[in-house]
Amino acid sequence: GAGVSQSPRYKVAKRGQDVALRCDPISGHVSLFWYQQALGQGPEFLTYFQNEAQLDKSGLPSDRFFAERPEGSVSTLKIQRTQQEDSAVYLCASGEAEQFFGPGTRLTVL
Amino acid sequence: DQQVKQNSPSLSVQEGRISILNCDYTNSMFDYFLWYKKYPAEGPTFLISISSIKDKNEDGRFTVFLNKSAKHLSLHIVPSQPGDSAVYFCAASVGNAGNMLTFGGGTRLMVKP
């Protein structure tokens, strides 16, 4: 497709479960970003990839959060031992000056 | 400490009139600013951007104004249409290529027919 796609669109996890969220960026885009958006707030930066290199992970809230982009295209955000405070929409974006966002994955941790 | 703030959580405007959405920032290193529009259950959609070397950028019905001394930017929509009803986020970055965006909290715009 032409845009950024993310899957799943919705994920419900029990507290303590591990989850994996997938992002397919726009083909050819070098830069890929992950953001977390809590209800009623703006997106907050999590991590940034340039091709397969993770250049900035300063926004990851804890060591339970891990992201990878092994071949420089698709990226996966993994959250281990999910907690209720992890409930949010996780947005992926690709692009340089203007970042193009996917529809997000809404994660609910019960 | 919020570096980008949108102090109006909501704005209601009559169709055909001007909508003005405001945004303030505190980090003087920011030199690239963007506005995004978001509908429910969708990701943010890029609208318009401005570099700090300019004070105005126009694209159709949308104009962004930047006042660097006041660390303030605004988005003007003229004329407003019901389809413009959405949440609008301003965002800022240091540099304009491959740099993280810092977002404001958003303003919900409602355009009444």
mmCIF file of C-alpha atoms in Angstrom:
data_model
loop_
_atom_site.group_PDB
_atom_site.id
_atom_site.type_symbol
_atom_site.label_atom_id
_atom_site.label_comp_id
_atom_site.label_asym_id
_atom_site.label_seq_id
_atom_site.Cartn_x
_atom_site.Cartn_y
_atom_site.Cartn_z
ATOM 1 C CA GLY A 1 0.000 0.000 0.000
ATOM 2 C CA ALA A 2 0.920 3.643 -0.271
ATOM 3 C CA GLY A 3 0.790 4.515 3.424
ATOM 4 C CA VAL A 4 2.114 3.277 6.745
ATOM 5 C CA SER A 5 0.293 0.202 7.998
ATOM 6 C CA GLN A 6 0.199 -1.245 11.496
ATOM 7 C CA SER A 7 -1.067 -4.505 12.919
ATOM 8 C CA PRO A 8 -2.938 -5.482 14.900
ATOM 9 C CA ARG A 9 -5.238 -2.464 15.058
ATOM 10 C CA TYR A 10 -6.487 -3.516 18.490
ATOM 11 C CA LYS A 11 -4.846 -5.709 21.106
ATOM 12 C CA VAL A 12 -6.153 -6.751 24.495
ATOM 13 C CA ALA A 13 -3.611 -8.314 26.814
ATOM 14 C CA LYS A 14 -3.751 -9.623 30.330
ATOM 15 C CA ARG A 15 -1.332 -8.027 32.743
ATOM 16 C CA GLY A 16 1.987 -9.842 32.521
ATOM 17 C CA GLN A 17 1.611 -10.976 28.892
ATOM 18 C CA ASP A 18 4.100 -10.092 26.198
ATOM 19 C CA VAL A 19 2.861 -8.293 23.062
ATOM 20 C CA ALA A 20 4.376 -7.528 19.653
ATOM 21 C CA LEU A 21 3.203 -4.649 17.487
ATOM 22 C CA ARG A 22 4.120 -4.465 13.807
ATOM 23 C CA CYS A 23 4.761 -1.491 11.546
ATOM 24 C CA ASP A 24 5.127 -1.498 7.759
ATOM 25 C CA PRO A 25 6.529 1.901 6.741
ATOM 26 C CA ILE A 26 6.226 3.596 3.389
ATOM 27 C CA SER A 27 8.509 1.782 0.964
ATOM 28 C CA GLY A 28 11.914 3.404 0.705
ATOM 29 C CA HIS A 29 11.624 5.523 3.827
ATOM 30 C CA VAL A 30 14.876 5.476 5.749
ATOM 31 C CA SER A 31 13.578 6.944 9.003
ATOM 32 C CA LEU A 32 11.039 5.173 11.202
ATOM 33 C CA PHE A 33 9.638 6.375 14.509
ATOM 34 C CA TRP A 34 7.477 4.895 17.266
ATOM 35 C CA TYR A 35 5.261 7.082 19.453
ATOM 36 C CA GLN A 36 2.938 6.348 22.371
ATOM 37 C CA GLN A 37 -0.314 8.283 22.713
ATOM 38 C CA ALA A 38 -2.205 8.174 25.989
ATOM 39 C CA LEU A 39 -5.892 9.071 26.045
ATOM 40 C CA GLY A 40 -6.467 12.801 25.638
ATOM 41 C CA GLN A 41 -2.792 13.603 25.065
ATOM 42 C CA GLY A 42 -0.464 14.167 22.158
ATOM 43 C CA PRO A 43 1.856 11.432 20.880
ATOM 44 C CA GLU A 44 5.124 11.008 22.785
ATOM 45 C CA PHE A 45 8.348 9.822 21.177
ATOM 46 C CA LEU A 46 9.571 6.320 21.988
ATOM 47 C CA THR A 47 12.343 5.400 19.565
ATOM 48 C CA TYR A 48 13.877 6.148 16.147
ATOM 49 C CA PHE A 49 15.481 3.993 13.452
ATOM 50 C CA GLN A 50 17.566 5.011 10.491
ATOM 51 C CA ASN A 51 17.426 1.949 8.261
ATOM 52 C CA GLU A 52 18.179 -0.962 10.610
ATOM 53 C CA ALA A 53 20.094 1.122 13.154
ATOM 54 C CA GLN A 54 18.264 2.209 16.286
ATOM 55 C CA LEU A 55 19.735 5.685 16.752
ATOM 56 C CA ASP A 56 17.593 6.933 19.608
ATOM 57 C CA LYS A 57 15.699 4.941 22.214
ATOM 58 C CA SER A 58 15.581 7.644 24.853
ATOM 59 C CA GLY A 59 11.766 7.660 24.960
ATOM 60 C CA LEU A 60 11.281 3.993 25.829
ATOM 61 C CA PRO A 61 9.680 4.094 29.310
ATOM 62 C CA SER A 62 11.322 0.970 30.709
ATOM 63 C CA ASP A 63 13.476 -1.985 29.799
ATOM 64 C CA ARG A 64 10.277 -3.949 29.175
ATOM 65 C CA PHE A 65 10.020 -2.067 25.871
ATOM 66 C CA PHE A 66 12.127 -3.254 22.953
ATOM 67 C CA ALA A 67 12.056 -2.308 19.263
ATOM 68 C CA GLU A 68 13.777 -3.707 16.223
ATOM 69 C CA ARG A 69 13.985 -3.182 12.467
ATOM 70 C CA PRO A 70 16.345 -5.949 11.380
ATOM 71 C CA GLU A 71 16.204 -5.440 7.589
ATOM 72 C CA GLY A 72 15.594 -1.725 7.536
ATOM 73 C CA SER A 73 11.938 -1.926 6.566
ATOM 74 C CA VAL A 74 9.341 -3.588 8.842
ATOM 75 C CA SER A 75 9.663 -2.750 12.521
ATOM 76 C CA THR A 76 8.346 -4.487 15.627
ATOM 77 C CA LEU A 77 7.744 -2.934 19.030
ATOM 78 C CA LYS A 78 7.694 -5.530 21.770
ATOM 79 C CA ILE A 79 6.437 -4.985 25.291
ATOM 80 C CA GLN A 80 7.260 -7.636 27.860
ATOM 81 C CA ARG A 81 5.247 -8.313 31.020
ATOM 82 C CA THR A 82 2.627 -5.707 30.128
ATOM 83 C CA GLN A 83 1.278 -3.444 32.851
ATOM 84 C CA GLN A 84 -1.952 -1.439 32.982
ATOM 85 C CA GLU A 85 -0.045 1.805 32.471
ATOM 86 C CA ASP A 86 1.085 0.477 29.080
ATOM 87 C CA SER A 87 -2.486 0.893 27.788
ATOM 88 C CA ALA A 88 -2.277 3.456 24.994
ATOM 89 C CA VAL A 89 -2.291 3.855 21.222
ATOM 90 C CA TYR A 90 1.087 3.012 19.704
ATOM 91 C CA LEU A 91 1.794 4.964 16.533
ATOM 92 C CA CYS A 92 4.419 4.276 13.916
ATOM 93 C CA ALA A 93 5.609 6.957 11.473
ATOM 94 C CA SER A 94 8.042 7.047 8.591
ATOM 95 C CA GLY A 95 9.508 9.917 6.640
ATOM 96 C CA GLU A 96 12.031 12.707 6.982
ATOM 97 C CA ALA A 97 10.825 16.313 7.297
ATOM 98 C CA GLU A 98 7.171 15.340 7.316
ATOM 99 C CA GLN A 99 6.435 12.141 9.185
ATOM 100 C CA PHE A 100 3.573 10.007 7.884
ATOM 101 C CA PHE A 101 1.689 8.089 10.527
ATOM 102 C CA GLY A 102 0.005 4.735 10.506
ATOM 103 C CA PRO A 103 -3.443 4.213 12.062
ATOM 104 C CA GLY A 104 -1.950 2.985 15.335
ATOM 105 C CA THR A 105 -2.430 -0.058 17.527
ATOM 106 C CA ARG A 106 -4.700 0.444 20.520
ATOM 107 C CA LEU A 107 -3.330 -1.676 23.366
ATOM 108 C CA THR A 108 -5.535 -2.373 26.365
ATOM 109 C CA VAL A 109 -3.976 -4.175 29.317
ATOM 110 C CA LEU A 110 -6.462 -5.698 31.724
ATOM 111 C CA ASP B 1 7.703 19.806 31.608
ATOM 112 C CA GLN B 2 5.717 20.309 28.409
ATOM 113 C CA GLN B 3 7.860 21.865 25.696
ATOM 114 C CA VAL B 4 4.912 22.302 23.314
ATOM 115 C CA LYS B 5 1.561 23.498 24.633
ATOM 116 C CA GLN B 6 -1.853 23.962 23.115
ATOM 117 C CA ASN B 7 -3.768 25.831 25.762
ATOM 118 C CA SER B 8 -7.217 25.531 24.213
ATOM 119 C CA PRO B 9 -8.555 21.971 24.476
ATOM 120 C CA SER B 10 -11.480 22.794 22.204
ATOM 121 C CA LEU B 11 -12.720 25.393 19.724
ATOM 122 C CA SER B 12 -16.111 25.807 18.102
ATOM 123 C CA VAL B 13 -16.512 27.799 14.878
ATOM 124 C CA GLN B 14 -19.328 28.460 12.431
ATOM 125 C CA GLU B 15 -18.957 27.085 8.911
ATOM 126 C CA GLY B 16 -17.416 29.657 6.577
ATOM 127 C CA ARG B 17 -15.683 31.587 9.354
ATOM 128 C CA ILE B 18 -11.998 31.549 10.287
ATOM 129 C CA SER B 19 -10.596 28.957 12.717
ATOM 130 C CA ILE B 20 -7.459 29.969 14.615
ATOM 131 C CA LEU B 21 -5.585 27.310 16.552
ATOM 132 C CA ASN B 22 -2.695 28.355 18.770
ATOM 133 C CA CYS B 23 0.461 26.675 19.989
ATOM 134 C CA ASP B 24 3.302 27.803 22.271
ATOM 135 C CA TYR B 25 6.723 26.261 22.760
ATOM 136 C CA THR B 26 9.515 26.729 25.254
ATOM 137 C CA ASN B 27 12.535 25.057 23.636
ATOM 138 C CA SER B 28 14.448 27.687 21.630
ATOM 139 C CA MET B 29 16.273 24.909 19.768
ATOM 140 C CA PHE B 30 13.108 23.972 17.871
ATOM 141 C CA ASP B 31 13.434 25.159 14.277
ATOM 142 C CA TYR B 32 10.810 23.171 12.391
ATOM 143 C CA PHE B 33 7.110 23.142 13.165
ATOM 144 C CA LEU B 34 4.235 21.055 11.850
ATOM 145 C CA TRP B 35 0.479 20.788 12.187
ATOM 146 C CA TYR B 36 -1.319 17.449 12.086
ATOM 147 C CA LYS B 37 -5.027 16.671 11.934
ATOM 148 C CA LYS B 38 -6.469 13.558 13.556
ATOM 149 C CA TYR B 39 -9.824 11.873 13.095
ATOM 150 C CA PRO B 40 -11.002 9.210 15.592
ATOM 151 C CA ALA B 41 -9.423 5.772 15.121
ATOM 152 C CA GLU B 42 -6.951 7.120 12.553
ATOM 153 C CA GLY B 43 -3.350 8.208 12.777
ATOM 154 C CA PRO B 44 -2.385 11.896 12.576
ATOM 155 C CA THR B 45 -2.376 13.302 9.035
ATOM 156 C CA PHE B 46 0.216 15.911 8.067
ATOM 157 C CA LEU B 47 -1.300 19.295 7.168
ATOM 158 C CA ILE B 48 1.341 21.978 6.865
ATOM 159 C CA SER B 49 4.793 22.845 8.159
ATOM 160 C CA ILE B 50 7.040 25.864 8.585
ATOM 161 C CA SER B 51 10.743 26.337 9.025
ATOM 162 C CA SER B 52 12.062 28.882 11.505
ATOM 163 C CA ILE B 53 13.576 30.908 8.659
ATOM 164 C CA LYS B 54 10.028 31.843 7.613
ATOM 165 C CA ASP B 55 7.204 33.539 9.459
ATOM 166 C CA LYS B 56 4.355 32.381 7.248
ATOM 167 C CA ASN B 57 3.482 29.412 5.077
ATOM 168 C CA GLU B 58 0.268 29.036 3.123
ATOM 169 C CA ASP B 59 -1.331 25.997 1.491
ATOM 170 C CA GLY B 60 -4.855 26.490 0.191
ATOM 171 C CA ARG B 61 -7.207 27.178 3.095
ATOM 172 C CA PHE B 62 -4.449 26.569 5.647
ATOM 173 C CA THR B 63 -1.882 29.144 6.777
ATOM 174 C CA VAL B 64 0.659 28.725 9.543
ATOM 175 C CA PHE B 65 2.196 31.769 11.225
ATOM 176 C CA LEU B 66 5.365 31.625 13.313
ATOM 177 C CA ASN B 67 6.420 34.265 15.838
ATOM 178 C CA LYS B 68 9.873 33.200 16.989
ATOM 179 C CA SER B 69 10.338 35.981 19.530
ATOM 180 C CA ALA B 70 7.122 34.964 21.263
ATOM 181 C CA LYS B 71 7.729 31.250 20.682
ATOM 182 C CA HIS B 72 4.227 31.028 19.287
ATOM 183 C CA LEU B 73 2.662 29.576 16.183
ATOM 184 C CA SER B 74 -0.868 29.511 14.912
ATOM 185 C CA LEU B 75 -2.856 27.698 12.259
ATOM 186 C CA HIS B 76 -5.537 29.611 10.376
ATOM 187 C CA ILE B 77 -8.221 27.763 8.425
ATOM 188 C CA VAL B 78 -10.269 29.943 6.069
ATOM 189 C CA PRO B 79 -13.042 29.262 5.316
ATOM 190 C CA SER B 80 -13.770 26.552 7.879
ATOM 191 C CA GLN B 81 -15.776 23.547 6.690
ATOM 192 C CA PRO B 82 -17.629 20.850 8.667
ATOM 193 C CA GLY B 83 -15.109 18.281 7.383
ATOM 194 C CA ASP B 84 -12.380 20.193 9.226
ATOM 195 C CA SER B 85 -13.832 18.999 12.534
ATOM 196 C CA ALA B 86 -11.045 16.957 14.115
ATOM 197 C CA VAL B 87 -8.304 17.159 16.721
ATOM 198 C CA TYR B 88 -5.359 19.307 15.630
ATOM 199 C CA PHE B 89 -1.864 18.766 17.005
ATOM 200 C CA CYS B 90 1.078 21.081 16.643
ATOM 201 C CA ALA B 91 4.525 19.504 16.722
ATOM 202 C CA ALA B 92 8.089 20.755 16.761
ATOM 203 C CA SER B 93 11.517 19.344 16.045
ATOM 204 C CA VAL B 94 15.176 20.312 16.087
ATOM 205 C CA GLY B 95 16.131 20.016 12.455
ATOM 206 C CA ASN B 96 13.826 18.862 9.691
ATOM 207 C CA ALA B 97 15.148 15.476 8.676
ATOM 208 C CA GLY B 98 14.969 12.331 10.716
ATOM 209 C CA ASN B 99 14.263 14.073 13.996
ATOM 210 C CA MET B 100 11.759 13.202 16.694
ATOM 211 C CA LEU B 101 8.620 15.307 16.944
ATOM 212 C CA THR B 102 7.469 16.852 20.217
ATOM 213 C CA PHE B 103 3.693 17.254 20.210
ATOM 214 C CA GLY B 104 1.252 19.509 21.992
ATOM 215 C CA GLY B 105 -1.803 18.068 23.693
ATOM 216 C CA GLY B 106 -4.168 18.853 20.827
ATOM 217 C CA THR B 107 -7.161 21.120 20.208
ATOM 218 C CA ARG B 108 -10.523 19.672 19.221
ATOM 219 C CA LEU B 109 -12.064 21.819 16.477
ATOM 220 C CA MET B 110 -15.798 21.647 15.850
ATOM 221 C CA VAL B 111 -17.124 23.420 12.755
ATOM 222 C CA LYS B 112 -20.878 23.872 12.924
ATOM 223 C CA PRO B 113 -22.896 23.856 9.678
#
